[in-house]
Every structure is written in C-alpha cells, then in structure tokens.
Amino acid sequence: HPPVRKNPFCSIATAHRISLIDSLANRLGMNHYDRVKSYDVPNTAICLPSIPKFEGLEPDFLAIDEIRQTLEFLHDSGGLIETPLKVESQLIEWINNAGLTIVADADFNQASLDWLMTNCPSMPIYWLDNGKPKRNGKTIHRIDGGDSIEKLINRAIDAVKAEKSAWLAFDSETQAKRAYESILATGIDSELVLLLTGDNKGEPRQALFHANPDAESRKYQVIIHSPVISSGVSILTEFDFVGAGFYGLIPPNELLQMIARLRKANNIYVAIVPSNNHDRPTDINDLIQGHKTQLTRINTNGFIELSSFDSFRLKLMATRNKALNEFEQQFLILSQLKGYSVKDAELTNAEFL
C-alpha cells in the first residue's frame, strides 16, 4: 500500500555486506551510514550490524537487499553482530511500520518467506517473478578430480605466461593465498596481481578496489579473491581466463553469486574438490534437541523453550547443511536453473591463448 508521508520523508536501505551498502548508497542516491554526522539522518543506507544506532528513524520506505543472505548473517554472524536480537527487533519494527518494504534476492527461499510471514503477519506480501530463467549465453566448464584445483591454477599460470589476464575465485582463503603465491612464482610483477581476502581488507589497494571495483580491476593482470567478494560488486572489465575453485565450504547459491561478479565472462572454469563430509545434520528436530541439550548444561532448571530467534537459526542451519552435503549436485543444478550451460572442461584446448 502507498507509504504514509512524513516530514521529512524517510527511506532506509539495508543489507549484510558493506560492499552492498556502498552500491545501494550510490545507485539510490542515499546517505552512507558510515559517513553521516548523526544517527537521525533520513534516506540512509545502513549495514545490518549498525541498525540499532539508527533506531530513532521511522522509515516510510524500506529496502532489504539480498534478504536471504542478510537473514542468514543476522542469525549466524560468527560474532560480527554484537546484538543480533536487537538488530532483528529493530528490523521487524521497521518492516511493520513502513508504508512499503521491498525485499530483493535472486535466491529468495521458503525460509526467508517464513520469517516475513511470522514476524510481519498483518503485512500483505506481493511476489514479483521474472519468469522462467533463460539461457544467459554463459558456460561453466567443470573440472573434476582430486587435483582439480591444481589443474585450475595451472590453467591460470598458462594464461599469465602467455601475457593474458586471469581472475580466480575461491571459497577458501587459504587456497586463494596459495594460488597468489603460485602466480607470483611465474615472475610476474607483483603490482599487477591483486589478492582480496578478509585478512588483507585494510590494505590500500583492496580499499581502492572496493571503492571502485570496475575501474580498479583494469589495473591488474591477475585478481584472486576469497568470499570477501560475493555480492554487491559488478565488474565489466573482461579477463581472458576466469576460474573458480570450490571445496564446498559455502552454500552453492552464494558461490554462484560470487562467479557472477564478472558480467562479461562467458566461459568460467570451475574446479570442485570432492568432499567426504556428507553427514552434516539436516533433521530440524535433531538440531533442536541438540541445542536444548547444550542449554540444559547451562540452565539446570529443567524446562527449556527455544526463542523464535534460535528456532529460525536452527532452521537455516538445516537448510545450509543439506546444501553443503549435496554441494556439487546442487551447484550444478542451480547453475542450469540460472541459465548457465554446464559441460566438462577440455583443458587441452587453450582457446584463451
């Protein structure tokens, strides 16, 4: 329904990653939460952990980008959100009081819908569907086998030796660093190679990249990154070789977002290391019972009742564990659902050389 006008009109956008907030602020012409002088400035893009600071705002319009990942991060941030219950409470209040709330996510799922219906029961929900996915003209070349990561890196090394450019994405920071060392071992000028991980996020070159990723990417022959880049970044610069190495550490939907950052990459070589871990718990009742057992060790009063926050967190855990247990299968299925063609890589054909 139409938003109720206030004076002044207030709009808020939020998401779980700073890179997304940078993009939202720029694209929507909003204030950036980290650059305002006070916490009562309307029309601000706010990173999820900082929401409580802006509790005095009453948005007429609220936008939540990447709501699935935003909710997953809210309920399991690894300590990065100091007061998750307060953040959730404020977010729910904003949704229920805003005249209009728009949530966006290419991977919107049942869990996200359940959260909205549970916490905003009186709000009508309208679904905007883009229809059946169309072929996007892009191909994922699947590299299999236990040495698939090594094959992928060697392919990138071949590109470097041929004075071509390469972009490599990994779901493991450790492997990203190893690939970086392997590329430097070719003798390439280190100034032409950029490593982007959580460990070096404070370095000037990475800060410049996040501020203007497309322009900065043109400065480098090789860019290697961990999941520090997975959404909120759009690269139009073309690289001769684009590859990704996955150990199944992160759900397939997030990794598909990662490889989609290069908008003009039509051929993406993906190495998937087979995992022996297929028995992560997926039964929600087992997870609830396990959590209650843990709580009993702390609270010996007997009766344990889970909060709605913990119940939803365990539901998300079950969904995530299922995706990780079936990582390769789900990754390949999701790839095709999103319009990619999938085929086995023919590494003997060095078409980028």
Short mmCIF file of C-alpha atoms in Angstrom, two decimals:
data_model
loop_
_atom_site.label_atom_id
_atom_site.label_comp_id
_atom_site.label_asym_id
_atom_site.label_seq_id
_atom_site.Cartn_x
_atom_site.Cartn_y
_atom_site.Cartn_z
CA HIS A 1 0.00 0.00 0.00
CA PRO A 2 1.20 3.59 -0.61
CA PRO A 3 3.63 4.91 2.00
CA VAL A 4 2.34 7.37 4.59
CA ARG A 5 4.09 10.68 4.06
CA LYS A 6 6.08 12.05 6.96
CA ASN A 7 8.08 15.21 7.27
CA PRO A 8 10.72 14.64 6.15
CA PHE A 9 10.10 11.52 4.08
CA CYS A 10 12.45 8.79 5.29
CA SER A 11 13.81 5.88 3.30
CA ILE A 12 16.22 3.23 4.52
CA ALA A 13 18.12 0.51 2.67
CA THR A 14 19.97 -2.29 4.39
CA ALA A 15 21.98 -5.42 3.64
CA HIS A 16 24.61 -7.58 5.30
CA ARG A 17 27.73 -6.53 3.39
CA ILE A 18 29.47 -3.16 3.30
CA SER A 19 30.04 -3.62 -0.46
CA LEU A 20 26.27 -3.88 -0.93
CA ILE A 21 25.72 -0.75 1.15
CA ASP A 22 28.28 1.12 -0.96
CA SER A 23 26.38 0.08 -4.08
CA LEU A 24 22.94 0.89 -2.64
CA ALA A 25 24.04 4.34 -1.49
CA ASN A 26 25.49 5.13 -4.92
CA ARG A 27 22.67 3.68 -7.02
CA LEU A 28 19.80 5.03 -4.91
CA GLY A 29 21.40 8.39 -4.13
CA MET A 30 21.23 7.75 -0.38
CA ASN A 31 23.45 8.77 2.50
CA HIS A 32 26.05 6.23 3.58
CA TYR A 33 25.69 5.13 7.21
CA ASP A 34 29.43 5.41 7.82
CA ARG A 35 29.61 8.99 6.55
CA VAL A 36 26.71 10.71 8.32
CA LYS A 37 27.41 13.02 11.25
CA SER A 38 24.48 11.78 13.34
CA TYR A 39 22.19 8.78 13.54
CA ASP A 40 18.98 10.67 12.78
CA VAL A 41 19.70 11.38 9.11
CA PRO A 42 16.88 10.08 6.87
CA ASN A 43 17.43 8.44 3.48
CA THR A 44 20.41 6.37 4.60
CA ALA A 45 21.85 3.03 3.50
CA ILE A 46 22.77 1.14 6.69
CA CYS A 47 24.83 -2.04 7.09
CA LEU A 48 22.91 -4.62 9.13
CA PRO A 49 25.08 -4.66 12.30
CA SER A 50 24.71 -0.86 12.65
CA ILE A 51 20.90 -0.80 12.54
CA PRO A 52 20.46 -0.25 16.33
CA LYS A 53 22.36 3.04 16.09
CA PHE A 54 19.59 4.37 13.83
CA GLU A 55 16.67 3.16 15.94
CA GLY A 56 15.23 6.67 16.08
CA LEU A 57 14.46 6.65 12.36
CA GLU A 58 10.96 5.78 11.18
CA PRO A 59 11.17 4.77 7.53
CA ASP A 60 8.29 5.33 5.12
CA PHE A 61 10.16 3.11 2.66
CA LEU A 62 12.48 0.20 3.50
CA ALA A 63 14.60 -1.85 1.10
CA ILE A 64 16.40 -5.04 2.11
CA ASP A 65 18.85 -6.31 -0.48
CA GLU A 66 19.91 -9.96 -0.60
CA ILE A 67 17.40 -10.77 2.13
CA ARG A 68 18.24 -14.48 2.23
CA GLN A 69 21.91 -13.88 2.98
CA THR A 70 21.02 -10.93 5.21
CA LEU A 71 18.83 -13.15 7.41
CA GLU A 72 21.42 -15.93 7.40
CA PHE A 73 24.10 -13.46 8.51
CA LEU A 74 21.80 -11.99 11.15
CA HIS A 75 21.25 -15.41 12.72
CA ASP A 76 24.83 -16.65 12.38
CA SER A 77 27.35 -13.83 12.03
CA GLY A 78 30.19 -15.51 13.90
CA GLY A 79 30.15 -12.71 16.45
CA LEU A 80 30.29 -9.87 13.90
CA ILE A 81 26.89 -8.64 15.07
CA GLU A 82 27.20 -7.73 18.75
CA THR A 83 23.45 -7.55 19.44
CA PRO A 84 21.62 -9.77 16.92
CA LEU A 85 18.36 -9.82 18.89
CA LYS A 86 18.27 -6.03 18.96
CA VAL A 87 19.06 -5.87 15.25
CA GLU A 88 16.27 -8.31 14.44
CA SER A 89 13.79 -6.48 16.67
CA GLN A 90 14.56 -3.15 15.01
CA LEU A 91 14.35 -4.65 11.53
CA ILE A 92 10.96 -6.21 12.29
CA GLU A 93 9.68 -2.91 13.71
CA TRP A 94 10.76 -1.04 10.59
CA ILE A 95 9.10 -3.56 8.26
CA ASN A 96 5.82 -3.46 10.15
CA ASN A 97 5.72 0.33 10.39
CA ALA A 98 7.00 1.28 6.94
CA GLY A 99 4.46 2.17 4.29
CA LEU A 100 6.28 -0.01 1.79
CA THR A 101 9.04 -2.60 2.16
CA ILE A 102 10.80 -4.15 -0.82
CA VAL A 103 13.00 -7.21 -0.37
CA ALA A 104 15.19 -8.41 -3.21
CA ASP A 105 17.06 -11.66 -3.75
CA ALA A 106 17.65 -13.86 -6.77
CA ASP A 107 17.79 -16.79 -4.32
CA PHE A 108 14.75 -15.94 -2.20
CA ASN A 109 13.72 -19.15 -0.45
CA GLN A 110 10.99 -20.60 1.74
CA ALA A 111 12.88 -19.82 4.95
CA SER A 112 13.00 -16.11 4.06
CA LEU A 113 9.27 -16.13 3.32
CA ASP A 114 8.54 -17.94 6.59
CA TRP A 115 10.48 -15.29 8.53
CA LEU A 116 8.50 -12.48 6.91
CA MET A 117 5.14 -14.20 7.48
CA THR A 118 5.97 -15.00 11.11
CA ASN A 119 7.25 -11.57 12.07
CA CYS A 120 5.02 -9.40 9.89
CA PRO A 121 1.70 -11.30 9.92
CA SER A 122 -0.50 -8.31 9.06
CA MET A 123 1.56 -7.16 6.09
CA PRO A 124 0.38 -8.25 2.62
CA ILE A 125 3.18 -9.83 0.58
CA TYR A 126 3.37 -9.42 -3.19
CA TRP A 127 5.64 -11.64 -5.28
CA LEU A 128 7.33 -10.22 -8.40
CA ASP A 129 8.57 -13.09 -10.55
CA ASN A 130 10.82 -12.63 -13.57
CA GLY A 131 9.51 -15.84 -15.05
CA LYS A 132 11.36 -18.92 -16.22
CA PRO A 133 15.15 -18.38 -16.38
CA LYS A 134 16.53 -18.03 -19.88
CA ARG A 135 19.89 -19.22 -21.14
CA ASN A 136 22.37 -16.46 -20.43
CA GLY A 137 24.95 -17.45 -23.04
CA LYS A 138 27.46 -18.38 -20.35
CA THR A 139 29.11 -21.76 -19.87
CA ILE A 140 30.50 -23.36 -16.72
CA HIS A 141 33.36 -25.70 -17.63
CA ARG A 142 33.53 -28.29 -14.86
CA ILE A 143 36.98 -29.55 -13.83
CA ASP A 144 36.67 -32.70 -11.77
CA GLY A 145 39.01 -34.95 -9.81
CA GLY A 146 41.01 -34.65 -6.63
CA ASP A 147 43.62 -32.50 -8.41
CA SER A 148 41.05 -30.17 -9.99
CA ILE A 149 42.26 -27.10 -8.06
CA GLU A 150 45.82 -27.72 -9.22
CA LYS A 151 44.59 -28.03 -12.81
CA LEU A 152 42.70 -24.76 -12.44
CA ILE A 153 45.71 -22.86 -11.10
CA ASN A 154 47.96 -24.31 -13.80
CA ARG A 155 45.48 -23.07 -16.36
CA ALA A 156 45.72 -19.57 -14.89
CA ILE A 157 49.53 -19.81 -14.90
CA ASP A 158 49.42 -20.69 -18.60
CA ALA A 159 47.38 -17.53 -19.19
CA VAL A 160 49.89 -15.39 -17.27
CA LYS A 161 52.84 -16.85 -19.19
CA ALA A 162 51.01 -16.00 -22.41
CA GLU A 163 50.67 -12.41 -21.10
CA LYS A 164 46.92 -12.80 -20.74
CA SER A 165 44.75 -11.77 -17.81
CA ALA A 166 43.18 -14.07 -15.23
CA TRP A 167 40.55 -13.88 -12.50
CA LEU A 168 40.38 -16.58 -9.82
CA ALA A 169 37.76 -17.02 -7.08
CA PHE A 170 37.99 -19.46 -4.16
CA ASP A 171 35.73 -20.35 -1.24
CA SER A 172 38.87 -20.90 0.84
CA GLU A 173 41.11 -18.02 1.95
CA THR A 174 43.98 -20.46 2.37
CA GLN A 175 43.67 -21.66 -1.22
CA ALA A 176 43.37 -18.10 -2.50
CA LYS A 177 46.69 -17.28 -0.84
CA ARG A 178 48.31 -20.43 -2.30
CA ALA A 179 47.11 -19.50 -5.76
CA TYR A 180 48.52 -16.00 -5.25
CA GLU A 181 51.94 -17.42 -4.38
CA SER A 182 51.82 -19.75 -7.39
CA ILE A 183 51.03 -16.85 -9.72
CA LEU A 184 53.84 -14.71 -8.26
CA ALA A 185 56.23 -17.64 -8.79
CA THR A 186 55.85 -17.11 -12.55
CA GLY A 187 57.90 -13.92 -12.19
CA ILE A 188 55.01 -11.57 -12.87
CA ASP A 189 55.30 -8.06 -11.40
CA SER A 190 53.56 -8.22 -8.02
CA GLU A 191 51.98 -4.82 -8.71
CA LEU A 192 49.95 -6.49 -11.45
CA VAL A 193 48.48 -9.09 -9.08
CA LEU A 194 45.77 -8.28 -6.54
CA LEU A 195 44.80 -10.61 -3.70
CA LEU A 196 41.48 -9.89 -1.99
CA THR A 197 40.80 -11.71 1.29
CA GLY A 198 39.41 -10.93 4.72
CA ASP A 199 42.94 -10.86 6.12
CA ASN A 200 44.17 -8.01 3.94
CA LYS A 201 41.00 -5.91 3.82
CA GLY A 202 42.79 -2.98 5.41
CA GLU A 203 45.42 -2.70 2.68
CA PRO A 204 45.20 0.42 0.48
CA ARG A 205 44.92 -1.49 -2.81
CA GLN A 206 41.97 -3.52 -1.57
CA ALA A 207 40.26 -0.40 -0.21
CA LEU A 208 40.63 1.28 -3.60
CA PHE A 209 39.22 -1.80 -5.30
CA HIS A 210 36.11 -1.90 -3.12
CA ALA A 211 35.54 1.81 -3.69
CA ASN A 212 35.54 1.42 -7.48
CA PRO A 213 35.89 -2.27 -8.43
CA ASP A 214 35.37 -1.99 -12.16
CA ALA A 215 37.87 0.81 -12.70
CA GLU A 216 40.44 -0.69 -10.31
CA SER A 217 40.22 -4.14 -11.91
CA ARG A 218 41.64 -2.67 -15.14
CA LYS A 219 44.93 -2.01 -13.33
CA TYR A 220 45.69 -5.70 -12.80
CA GLN A 221 46.64 -8.65 -14.93
CA VAL A 222 45.53 -11.13 -12.25
CA ILE A 223 42.93 -10.80 -9.50
CA ILE A 224 42.46 -13.55 -6.90
CA HIS A 225 39.82 -13.42 -4.20
CA SER A 226 38.09 -15.30 -1.42
CA PRO A 227 34.38 -14.93 -0.49
CA VAL A 228 35.15 -11.35 0.55
CA ILE A 229 33.58 -10.70 -2.87
CA SER A 230 30.29 -12.49 -3.35
CA SER A 231 27.66 -9.83 -3.95
CA GLY A 232 27.36 -6.09 -4.37
CA VAL A 233 30.23 -5.92 -6.88
CA SER A 234 29.82 -5.58 -10.63
CA ILE A 235 32.82 -5.94 -12.95
CA LEU A 236 32.50 -5.09 -16.64
CA THR A 237 36.24 -5.45 -17.29
CA GLU A 238 36.96 -8.57 -19.34
CA PHE A 239 39.54 -11.16 -18.25
CA ASP A 240 40.97 -13.78 -20.61
CA PHE A 241 40.67 -16.63 -18.14
CA VAL A 242 38.06 -16.84 -15.40
CA GLY A 243 38.15 -19.67 -12.90
CA ALA A 244 36.82 -20.70 -9.51
CA GLY A 245 37.91 -23.38 -7.04
CA PHE A 246 35.41 -24.72 -4.53
CA TYR A 247 35.76 -27.07 -1.57
CA GLY A 248 32.08 -26.94 -0.69
CA LEU A 249 32.65 -24.67 2.31
CA ILE A 250 29.88 -22.23 1.36
CA PRO A 251 26.38 -23.00 0.00
CA PRO A 252 26.09 -23.20 -3.80
CA ASN A 253 23.78 -20.18 -4.16
CA GLU A 254 26.42 -17.90 -2.60
CA LEU A 255 29.18 -19.25 -4.83
CA LEU A 256 27.06 -18.73 -7.94
CA GLN A 257 26.72 -15.10 -6.88
CA MET A 258 30.49 -14.99 -6.50
CA ILE A 259 31.23 -16.10 -10.06
CA ALA A 260 28.55 -13.78 -11.43
CA ARG A 261 30.55 -10.67 -10.47
CA LEU A 262 32.24 -10.63 -13.88
CA ARG A 263 29.32 -9.60 -16.05
CA LYS A 264 31.03 -10.26 -19.38
CA ALA A 265 32.64 -13.61 -18.52
CA ASN A 266 31.07 -16.17 -20.85
CA ASN A 267 33.35 -19.10 -20.00
CA ILE A 268 34.00 -19.93 -16.36
CA TYR A 269 36.18 -22.86 -15.33
CA VAL A 270 35.03 -24.36 -12.04
CA ALA A 271 37.04 -26.89 -10.03
CA ILE A 272 35.09 -28.73 -7.35
CA VAL A 273 37.07 -30.82 -4.87
CA PRO A 274 35.09 -33.90 -3.84
CA SER A 275 34.12 -33.78 -0.16
CA ASN A 276 33.93 -36.70 2.23
CA ASN A 277 31.67 -34.77 4.58
CA HIS A 278 28.10 -35.65 3.62
CA ASP A 279 26.63 -36.22 7.06
CA ARG A 280 26.04 -32.76 8.46
CA PRO A 281 22.79 -32.87 10.48
CA THR A 282 19.75 -31.84 8.44
CA ASP A 283 16.88 -33.00 10.64
CA ILE A 284 15.47 -29.92 12.35
CA ASN A 285 14.24 -31.98 15.32
CA ASP A 286 17.73 -33.39 15.90
CA LEU A 287 19.20 -29.90 15.76
CA ILE A 288 16.60 -28.56 18.21
CA GLN A 289 17.21 -31.42 20.62
CA GLY A 290 20.96 -30.94 20.42
CA HIS A 291 20.61 -27.24 21.12
CA LYS A 292 18.30 -27.90 24.07
CA THR A 293 20.85 -30.36 25.46
CA GLN A 294 23.51 -27.65 25.29
CA LEU A 295 21.22 -25.17 27.04
CA THR A 296 20.42 -27.73 29.76
CA ARG A 297 24.09 -27.82 30.70
CA ILE A 298 23.88 -24.09 31.39
CA ASN A 299 20.34 -23.93 32.79
CA THR A 300 19.62 -26.80 35.16
CA ASN A 301 16.05 -25.72 35.91
CA GLY A 302 14.73 -28.39 33.59
CA PHE A 303 12.27 -26.92 31.04
CA ILE A 304 13.93 -25.34 28.03
CA GLU A 305 11.97 -23.31 25.48
CA LEU A 306 13.72 -22.06 22.37
CA SER A 307 13.35 -18.44 21.35
CA SER A 308 11.96 -17.67 17.90
CA PHE A 309 15.43 -16.37 17.02
CA ASP A 310 17.11 -19.69 17.87
CA SER A 311 14.37 -21.73 16.19
CA PHE A 312 14.85 -19.85 12.93
CA ARG A 313 18.64 -20.08 13.23
CA LEU A 314 18.40 -23.88 13.51
CA LYS A 315 16.05 -23.98 10.53
CA LEU A 316 18.61 -22.07 8.50
CA MET A 317 21.33 -24.44 9.71
CA ALA A 318 19.37 -27.47 8.49
CA THR A 319 18.89 -25.86 5.06
CA ARG A 320 22.55 -24.88 4.84
CA ASN A 321 23.77 -28.32 5.91
CA LYS A 322 21.64 -30.02 3.26
CA ALA A 323 23.09 -27.75 0.59
CA LEU A 324 26.66 -28.47 1.75
CA ASN A 325 26.05 -32.23 1.99
CA GLU A 326 24.91 -32.23 -1.63
CA PHE A 327 27.22 -29.42 -2.74
CA GLU A 328 28.32 -30.49 -6.21
CA GLN A 329 24.89 -31.75 -7.22
CA GLN A 330 23.12 -28.60 -6.02
CA PHE A 331 25.75 -26.31 -7.54
CA LEU A 332 25.37 -27.86 -10.98
CA ILE A 333 21.56 -27.90 -10.80
CA LEU A 334 21.38 -24.28 -9.63
CA SER A 335 23.82 -23.26 -12.36
CA GLN A 336 21.48 -24.59 -15.03
CA LEU A 337 18.41 -23.09 -13.35
CA LYS A 338 20.13 -19.71 -13.53
CA GLY A 339 20.72 -20.07 -17.24
CA TYR A 340 24.27 -21.43 -17.44
CA SER A 341 25.24 -24.24 -19.75
CA VAL A 342 27.36 -26.84 -17.96
CA LYS A 343 29.91 -29.12 -19.58
CA ASP A 344 33.12 -30.94 -18.75
CA ALA A 345 36.22 -28.82 -19.29
CA GLU A 346 38.52 -29.57 -22.20
CA LEU A 347 41.77 -28.35 -20.74
CA THR A 348 43.81 -29.30 -23.77
CA ASN A 349 42.15 -26.55 -25.79
CA ALA A 350 43.84 -23.33 -24.69
CA GLU A 351 41.37 -21.11 -26.54
CA PHE A 352 42.31 -18.07 -24.44
CA LEU A 353 45.93 -18.14 -25.61
#
